[in-house]
Amino acid sequence: MKHLSAQEIRQKIRDGEWTKPTAGLAQNNAQANLVILPKELAYDFLLFCQRNPKPCPLLEVTDVGSPIPYLTAPDADLRTDLPKYRIYEYGELIAEVTDITQYWRDDLVSFLIGCSFTFEQALLTNNLPVRHIQEGKNVPMYKTNISCQNAGVFHGNLVVSMRPFQPRDAIRAAQITSRFPSVHGAPVHMGNPKLIGIDNLDEVDFGEAVTLKENEIPVFWACGVTPQAVAMQSKPPFMITHAPGHMFITDQKDESYSIL
Amino acid sequence: MKHLSAQEIRQKIRDGEWTKPTAGLAQNNAQANLVILPKELAYDFLLFCQRNPKPCPLLEVTDVGSPIPYLTAPDADLRTDLPKYRIYEYGELIAEVTDITQYWRDDLVSFLIGCSFTFEQALLTNNLPVRHIQEGKNVPMYKTNISCQNAGVFHGNLVVSMRPFQPRDAIRAAQITSRFPSVHGAPVHMGNPKLIGIDNLDEVDFGEAVTLKENEIPVFWACGVTPQAVAMQSKPPFMITHAPGHMFITDQKDESYSIL
């Protein structure tokens, strides 16, 4: 799998031959979080993303009723090309499936939201150690006390991901991720977690805790879980998302999202 | 006027004491283009901006019916705080006014779109000569053969602004404007204008032609006139914009839009 192209991997996923997480697949291709909402809620959600670009970097918003992401992968179908989906009604998980064709409706809008895999690739290329990858874990994520800007029915606090670095590497990591403003961009905080409402780094809200070594400082980035958590909180009558870690693989290279 | 704060200038405009263009006022504060549309069209327009971020850098989108730009200037009122407005019905100019209070409706959404004044300030700070400022003219703008990404009823070609530079300065200008991805960002083209469908630099579509000196190359940036031109083309039943050059002055510093 590791040597297949994005198109080839999506074909295998479509054929039901791959239902596992997508981390490490089609390296150098951008992967995306998926949120699908009825048109009725799409304006408020689009506005929420516009007002909160750091946690909600939109790679693409599809036309109403169309499952085709024309800009990021024109031959893909969002109903079949992710390994696993979650279906929600009024904020409650009602099913986890590998194909959403039977759930599709003409009033649905799909939001593809950038993912930190993109800038992590750039960190690795720069020989910066990414702790959760080293430890074979999911990235640690925390709810903060930082309010997002409201938009219509959507409101909530920022969720951040955390990666520990030696101070010199933290500075370099800030430089590297600044090159990717459309995929979370520069960190939102570094150092004392209490300043953003995180009491204990060992108690994650999502993902898994990682080791913080001597002299390392925790570095926090806005996280793409934010829009999903915020959407969930508003308990929309109907919503589909990818299952955690089971992302959409686009045709776009990670580097195409760097502005420098 | 040149030494007043953004708030003080907006007060003078509100009081009817200033009805002229805003260039050069509240230097270092970001100015914005204004497009006001009924909610019915707001989703398509917001999506158009999301799909075409280089020509349509949204600084703020107000809540439906609210004339207050809470994020960029919370004490301002978009109905009174621009020196001049244009009112359109079905794409036709029906009035030019200095106050739109009598035209305001509960279903209107205001889009504040970033303007090249922001990066021009950074060019000047770097001692790069900006020709149209030197010549006391409006920036030359051209329609190109580059299609924007469609969104609902909105479609059209990219409009660019042009600034001539010596090659070394053109490179520096590309670096400087890359720091401002949320205000048009890096150039979209440099050199031969024919490659993007411009036959003659002396024949502008908007603004005024400027001198191209020996060995200079024309450098082209995506222009905020694009969304306005595209909105106009769709002949919406009702639309309000700022009058050319009569922009909204925000409380935000230009530098706050740089990512580096």
XYZ file of C-alpha atoms in Angstrom:
520
model
C 0.000 0.000 0.000
C 2.792 2.405 0.913
C 3.988 2.571 -2.678
C 0.624 3.134 -4.363
C -0.544 6.482 -5.705
C -3.453 8.388 -4.165
C -5.686 7.244 -7.030
C -4.687 3.604 -6.620
C -5.278 3.722 -2.860
C -8.704 5.338 -3.298
C -9.581 2.554 -5.773
C -8.635 -0.096 -3.191
C -10.657 1.704 -0.535
C -13.614 1.971 -2.950
C -13.353 -1.773 -3.646
C -13.486 -2.500 0.090
C -9.894 -3.773 0.197
C -8.682 -1.195 2.738
C -10.727 -0.191 5.804
C -7.898 0.847 8.132
C -6.465 4.298 9.037
C -4.720 6.247 6.284
C -1.658 7.560 8.197
C 1.498 6.961 6.181
C -0.336 6.230 2.916
C 0.448 8.235 -0.253
C 3.110 10.162 1.602
C 3.476 13.755 0.359
C -0.205 13.825 -0.641
C -2.464 15.991 1.487
C -5.097 14.133 3.506
C -8.330 15.737 4.671
C -10.922 15.546 7.418
C -14.509 15.205 6.156
C -17.648 16.873 7.490
C -20.918 16.437 5.549
C -23.930 18.571 6.479
C -27.310 19.412 4.937
C -27.403 22.610 2.851
C -29.587 24.204 5.527
C -26.594 24.237 7.896
C -23.881 24.711 5.292
C -23.889 28.513 5.288
C -23.364 28.750 9.040
C -20.654 26.086 8.904
C -18.872 27.744 5.978
C -19.019 31.050 7.859
C -17.663 29.360 11.004
C -14.696 28.098 8.971
C -14.177 31.527 7.391
C -14.102 33.146 10.838
C -11.822 30.475 12.338
C -9.339 29.669 9.583
C -6.606 28.280 11.867
C -8.636 25.325 13.214
C -10.800 25.068 10.057
C -8.588 25.206 6.970
C -10.991 24.388 4.131
C -9.299 22.555 1.289
C -12.579 22.215 -0.618
C -16.336 22.643 -0.284
C -18.335 20.598 -2.795
C -21.400 21.757 -4.706
C -24.738 20.948 -3.051
C -25.628 17.308 -3.718
C -22.354 16.495 -5.467
C -20.056 13.886 -3.882
C -17.209 14.787 -6.283
C -14.310 16.916 -4.961
C -13.533 18.555 -8.321
C -10.681 20.698 -7.035
C -8.651 18.322 -4.891
C -9.376 14.904 -6.527
C -11.715 15.149 -9.529
C -11.981 11.389 -10.104
C -12.814 10.589 -6.483
C -16.220 9.939 -4.912
C -16.608 11.037 -1.307
C -19.337 8.405 -0.730
C -16.954 5.471 -1.217
C -13.352 6.656 -1.119
C -12.765 6.939 2.628
C -12.074 3.747 4.595
C -14.592 4.452 7.347
C -17.374 6.934 8.083
C -19.531 7.882 11.048
C -23.214 8.765 10.699
C -24.786 11.063 13.294
C -28.389 12.081 13.965
C -28.984 14.956 16.389
C -25.386 14.552 17.604
C -25.683 10.829 18.290
C -23.589 8.222 16.511
C -26.013 5.883 14.759
C -23.679 3.920 12.498
C -20.069 3.355 11.456
C -19.833 2.241 7.834
C -17.316 1.869 4.993
C -19.601 3.320 2.303
C -22.217 6.070 2.607
C -23.938 5.634 -0.755
C -27.193 4.575 0.919
C -27.086 7.636 3.214
C -26.427 10.148 0.434
C -28.965 12.923 -0.174
C -29.335 15.681 -2.755
C -29.058 18.408 -0.118
C -25.673 17.400 1.316
C -22.545 19.562 1.221
C -19.107 18.073 1.899
C -16.376 20.030 3.661
C -12.792 18.786 3.259
C -10.686 20.228 6.057
C -6.885 20.220 6.067
C -5.054 17.949 8.471
C -1.807 18.233 10.408
C -0.300 15.279 8.512
C 0.590 17.946 5.930
C 2.830 20.019 8.166
C 4.144 16.986 10.057
C 5.626 15.770 6.788
C 7.454 19.109 6.556
C 8.653 18.788 10.179
C 10.027 15.300 9.461
C 11.738 16.495 6.283
C 13.519 19.033 8.503
C 14.632 16.253 10.883
C 12.444 17.518 13.705
C 11.329 14.559 15.835
C 7.530 14.270 16.034
C 6.963 12.538 19.355
C 3.653 10.737 18.748
C 5.041 9.293 15.512
C 8.175 8.172 17.374
C 5.987 6.541 20.020
C 3.559 5.019 17.526
C 0.591 6.900 18.987
C -2.187 9.201 17.841
C -1.385 12.904 18.369
C -2.476 14.261 21.816
C -5.349 16.754 21.561
C -6.864 19.045 24.193
C -9.868 21.310 24.591
C -8.752 24.856 25.467
C -10.380 27.883 27.085
C -9.969 29.843 23.819
C -13.354 30.673 22.284
C -13.782 30.335 18.561
C -15.688 33.095 16.759
C -19.368 32.095 16.656
C -21.236 31.712 13.374
C -24.978 31.103 13.451
C -25.694 27.862 15.319
C -22.010 26.950 15.570
C -19.939 27.930 18.588
C -17.377 26.318 20.844
C -13.801 26.344 22.053
C -10.612 25.718 20.155
C -9.148 22.209 20.238
C -5.357 22.024 19.914
C -2.858 19.291 19.087
C 0.453 19.192 20.978
C 3.979 18.233 19.980
C 6.891 18.577 22.470
C 10.178 20.072 21.244
C 13.490 21.297 22.571
C 13.313 25.139 22.484
C 15.518 25.458 19.391
C 13.408 22.914 17.536
C 10.227 24.668 18.704
C 11.392 27.848 17.006
C 12.208 25.938 13.821
C 8.819 24.203 13.985
C 7.116 27.618 14.190
C 9.019 28.720 11.084
C 8.222 25.572 9.129
C 4.513 25.519 9.910
C 4.198 29.248 9.143
C 4.780 28.222 5.528
C 1.425 26.387 5.609
C -1.157 29.029 6.596
C -3.896 27.107 4.812
C -3.226 23.953 6.865
C -3.332 25.257 10.480
C -0.218 27.447 10.062
C 1.991 28.584 12.940
C 1.427 27.343 16.515
C -1.195 29.129 18.629
C 0.683 28.654 21.916
C 3.865 27.253 23.423
C 4.921 26.592 26.997
C 2.639 26.670 30.055
C -0.519 24.683 29.153
C -2.492 26.292 32.009
C -2.488 29.613 30.134
C -4.870 28.099 27.570
C -6.894 26.087 30.059
C -5.114 22.729 29.956
C -4.501 21.492 33.505
C -2.674 18.267 32.837
C -0.966 17.173 29.633
C -1.419 13.534 30.616
C -5.197 13.915 30.438
C -5.948 14.236 26.747
C -9.411 14.989 25.379
C -8.696 13.157 22.101
C -5.790 10.966 20.920
C -3.091 9.767 23.326
C -0.657 11.391 25.757
C 3.029 11.390 24.802
C 6.298 11.769 26.712
C 7.494 15.282 27.535
C 11.278 15.042 27.999
C 13.527 17.239 30.118
C 13.849 20.809 28.843
C 11.211 20.256 26.186
C 8.320 22.697 25.826
C 4.888 21.688 24.597
C 3.963 23.400 21.306
C 0.275 23.720 20.446
C -1.376 23.995 17.038
C -5.032 24.658 16.170
C -6.568 21.271 15.407
C -8.988 20.124 12.701
C -10.991 18.288 15.352
C -12.345 21.723 16.346
C -14.916 22.104 13.539
C -16.063 18.503 13.977
C -16.465 18.963 17.745
C -18.286 22.261 17.195
C -20.615 20.754 14.587
C -21.375 17.829 16.907
C -22.145 20.182 19.783
C -24.897 21.889 17.775
C -26.567 18.452 17.388
C -27.477 18.797 13.696
C -30.356 16.554 12.544
C -27.955 14.793 10.178
C -24.182 14.747 9.808
C -21.555 12.412 8.370
C -17.825 12.551 9.200
C -14.811 10.352 8.521
C -14.024 7.910 11.343
C -10.994 9.163 13.337
C -7.780 8.517 11.400
C -9.667 7.274 8.332
C -9.090 10.322 6.167
C -9.670 11.334 2.564
C -6.495 11.195 0.448
C -6.409 14.023 -2.100
C -4.424 14.323 -5.334
C -2.759 17.483 -4.019
C 0.827 17.444 -2.806
C 1.369 18.674 0.755
C 3.893 21.156 -0.598
C 1.247 22.752 -2.844
C -0.260 24.208 0.346
C 2.945 25.986 1.358
C 3.056 29.678 0.497
C 6.862 29.861 0.601
C -6.932 63.939 8.265
C -3.621 62.120 7.762
C -2.880 62.145 11.475
C -6.236 60.930 12.731
C -6.873 57.404 13.979
C -9.143 54.982 12.120
C -11.887 55.620 14.686
C -11.592 59.395 14.334
C -11.680 59.210 10.546
C -14.737 56.949 10.571
C -16.452 59.465 12.876
C -15.739 62.302 10.406
C -17.044 60.162 7.555
C -20.141 59.289 9.585
C -20.717 63.002 10.244
C -20.532 63.708 6.518
C -17.284 65.665 6.842
C -15.274 63.424 4.501
C -16.692 62.055 1.217
C -13.453 61.626 -0.730
C -11.259 58.549 -1.408
C -9.514 56.934 1.559
C -6.054 56.286 0.060
C -3.333 57.473 2.442
C -5.670 57.786 5.446
C -4.917 55.923 8.706
C -1.708 54.588 7.243
C -0.789 51.145 8.573
C -4.478 50.331 9.099
C -5.981 47.782 6.732
C -8.662 49.105 4.387
C -11.338 46.900 2.858
C -13.569 46.616 -0.192
C -17.276 46.227 0.606
C -19.844 43.988 -1.080
C -23.342 43.745 0.445
C -25.728 41.071 -0.827
C -29.049 39.569 0.305
C -28.751 36.386 2.396
C -30.232 34.435 -0.508
C -27.027 35.009 -2.490
C -24.611 35.056 0.449
C -23.873 31.316 0.486
C -22.856 31.245 -3.168
C -20.765 34.383 -2.728
C -19.061 33.073 0.419
C -18.318 29.827 -1.424
C -16.946 31.797 -4.394
C -14.568 33.594 -2.030
C -13.571 30.310 -0.358
C -12.751 28.786 -3.755
C -10.888 31.868 -4.990
C -8.959 33.116 -1.971
C -6.295 35.042 -3.915
C -8.688 37.553 -5.539
C -11.239 37.341 -2.676
C -9.445 37.612 0.668
C -12.285 37.905 3.172
C -11.353 39.995 6.187
C -14.843 39.650 7.652
C -18.382 38.494 6.875
C -21.040 40.064 9.089
C -24.029 38.311 10.623
C -27.230 38.469 8.566
C -28.887 41.861 9.056
C -26.087 43.283 11.199
C -24.164 46.324 9.891
C -21.524 45.962 12.636
C -18.120 44.462 11.697
C -17.452 42.976 15.148
C -14.099 41.448 14.252
C -12.334 44.217 12.343
C -13.914 47.378 13.837
C -16.514 46.662 16.532
C -17.586 50.278 17.016
C -18.116 50.935 13.316
C -21.359 50.940 11.321
C -21.063 49.816 7.709
C -24.163 51.871 6.770
C -22.504 55.209 7.501
C -18.752 54.762 7.862
C -17.650 54.624 4.214
C -17.373 57.931 2.327
C -19.344 56.763 -0.705
C -21.472 53.780 -1.756
C -23.012 52.474 -4.956
C -26.463 50.883 -5.050
C -27.222 48.349 -7.783
C -30.437 46.662 -8.884
C -30.149 43.751 -11.325
C -26.580 44.840 -12.091
C -27.517 48.443 -12.866
C -26.217 51.407 -10.873
C -29.265 53.195 -9.461
C -27.643 55.553 -6.953
C -24.373 56.817 -5.488
C -24.811 57.897 -1.874
C -22.782 58.746 1.248
C -25.052 56.829 3.662
C -27.017 53.630 3.067
C -29.197 53.675 6.176
C -32.365 54.091 4.106
C -31.370 51.145 1.876
C -30.560 48.778 4.748
C -32.567 45.544 5.071
C -32.697 42.748 7.628
C -31.572 40.159 5.085
C -28.295 41.828 4.070
C -24.843 40.319 4.579
C -21.693 42.464 4.303
C -18.436 41.096 2.923
C -15.248 43.016 3.748
C -12.573 42.059 1.244
C -8.874 42.794 1.686
C -7.265 45.424 -0.484
C -3.816 45.828 -2.009
C -3.164 49.002 0.030
C -2.092 46.519 2.727
C 0.785 44.962 0.825
C 1.694 48.213 -0.940
C 2.501 49.651 2.467
C 4.916 46.744 2.968
C 6.466 47.332 -0.477
C 7.023 51.021 0.349
C 8.529 50.142 3.727
C 11.025 48.045 1.782
C 11.867 51.005 -0.477
C 10.332 49.365 -3.537
C 8.919 52.074 -5.829
C 5.193 51.612 -6.488
C 4.702 53.235 -9.889
C 1.058 54.356 -9.703
C 1.716 55.996 -6.337
C 4.783 57.747 -7.828
C 2.653 58.936 -10.729
C -0.322 59.908 -8.563
C -2.657 57.502 -10.362
C -5.059 54.682 -9.543
C -3.463 51.229 -9.940
C -3.847 49.730 -13.465
C -6.171 46.708 -13.529
C -6.872 44.201 -16.297
C -9.283 41.386 -17.041
C -7.398 38.145 -17.722
C -8.184 34.878 -19.503
C -7.799 33.004 -16.182
C -11.109 31.502 -15.057
C -12.054 31.697 -11.406
C -13.591 28.590 -9.832
C -17.387 28.843 -10.196
C -19.673 28.818 -7.153
C -23.422 28.671 -7.717
C -24.532 31.730 -9.694
C -21.102 33.352 -9.496
C -18.512 32.838 -12.227
C -16.061 34.966 -14.176
C -12.433 35.645 -14.937
C -9.683 36.864 -12.673
C -8.946 40.603 -12.613
C -5.328 41.530 -11.833
C -3.550 44.689 -10.744
C -0.111 45.478 -12.207
C 3.011 47.087 -10.785
C 6.210 47.362 -12.899
C 9.550 46.524 -11.263
C 13.188 45.977 -12.156
C 13.766 42.189 -12.052
C 15.594 42.251 -8.724
C 12.808 44.311 -7.154
C 10.200 41.991 -8.693
C 11.749 39.082 -6.816
C 11.779 41.077 -3.580
C 8.147 42.114 -4.174
C 7.194 38.436 -4.556
C 8.885 37.684 -1.225
C 7.253 40.586 0.590
C 3.727 39.930 -0.646
C 4.064 36.198 0.134
C 3.968 37.272 3.785
C 0.365 38.429 3.241
C -1.506 35.327 1.993
C -4.769 36.653 3.392
C -4.484 39.890 1.404
C -3.894 38.641 -2.188
C -0.496 37.097 -1.365
C 2.246 36.452 -3.939
C 1.908 37.606 -7.569
C -0.053 35.363 -9.957
C 2.086 36.243 -12.988
C 5.087 38.267 -14.101
C 6.415 39.167 -17.539
C 4.605 38.694 -20.863
C 1.030 39.994 -20.367
C -0.238 38.070 -23.428
C 0.190 34.787 -21.532
C -2.725 35.767 -19.304
C -4.800 37.357 -22.061
C -3.726 41.006 -21.758
C -2.943 42.389 -25.228
C -1.896 45.909 -24.380
C -0.831 47.271 -20.994
C -1.880 50.763 -22.088
C -5.490 49.632 -22.371
C -6.617 49.133 -18.788
C -10.005 47.694 -17.840
C -10.078 49.591 -14.524
C -7.824 52.287 -13.026
C -5.155 54.045 -15.087
C -2.163 52.958 -17.200
C 1.305 53.654 -15.780
C 4.796 53.962 -17.289
C 6.756 50.754 -17.904
C 10.437 51.739 -17.911
C 13.340 50.054 -19.721
C 14.194 46.599 -18.353
C 11.190 46.598 -16.041
C 8.827 43.650 -16.004
C 5.140 43.932 -15.216
C 4.182 42.023 -12.059
C 0.536 40.968 -11.660
C -1.426 40.329 -8.466
C -4.948 38.945 -8.040
C -7.206 41.951 -7.517
C -10.121 42.567 -5.153
C -12.117 44.029 -8.045
C -12.636 40.391 -9.151
C -15.404 39.499 -6.661
C -17.178 42.789 -7.286
C -17.020 42.305 -11.065
C -18.190 38.714 -10.709
C -21.086 39.698 -8.427
C -22.111 42.441 -10.863
C -22.034 40.009 -13.781
C -24.618 37.776 -12.097
C -26.996 40.802 -11.970
C -28.261 40.236 -8.419
C -31.657 41.862 -7.655
C -29.957 44.037 -5.038
C -26.333 44.815 -4.207
C -24.412 47.595 -2.493
C -20.667 48.216 -2.849
C -18.236 50.951 -1.841
C -17.611 53.531 -4.568
C -14.173 52.920 -6.149
C -11.416 54.169 -3.854
C -13.871 54.996 -1.046
C -12.978 52.070 1.204
C -13.781 50.941 4.723
C -10.987 51.679 7.210
C -10.652 48.887 9.790
C -9.067 48.963 13.249
C -6.666 46.197 12.179
C -3.037 46.957 11.432
C -1.811 45.905 7.973
C 0.974 43.964 9.668
C -1.559 41.838 11.565
C -2.350 40.160 8.238
C 1.246 39.052 7.650
C 1.973 35.443 8.566
C 5.713 36.011 8.926
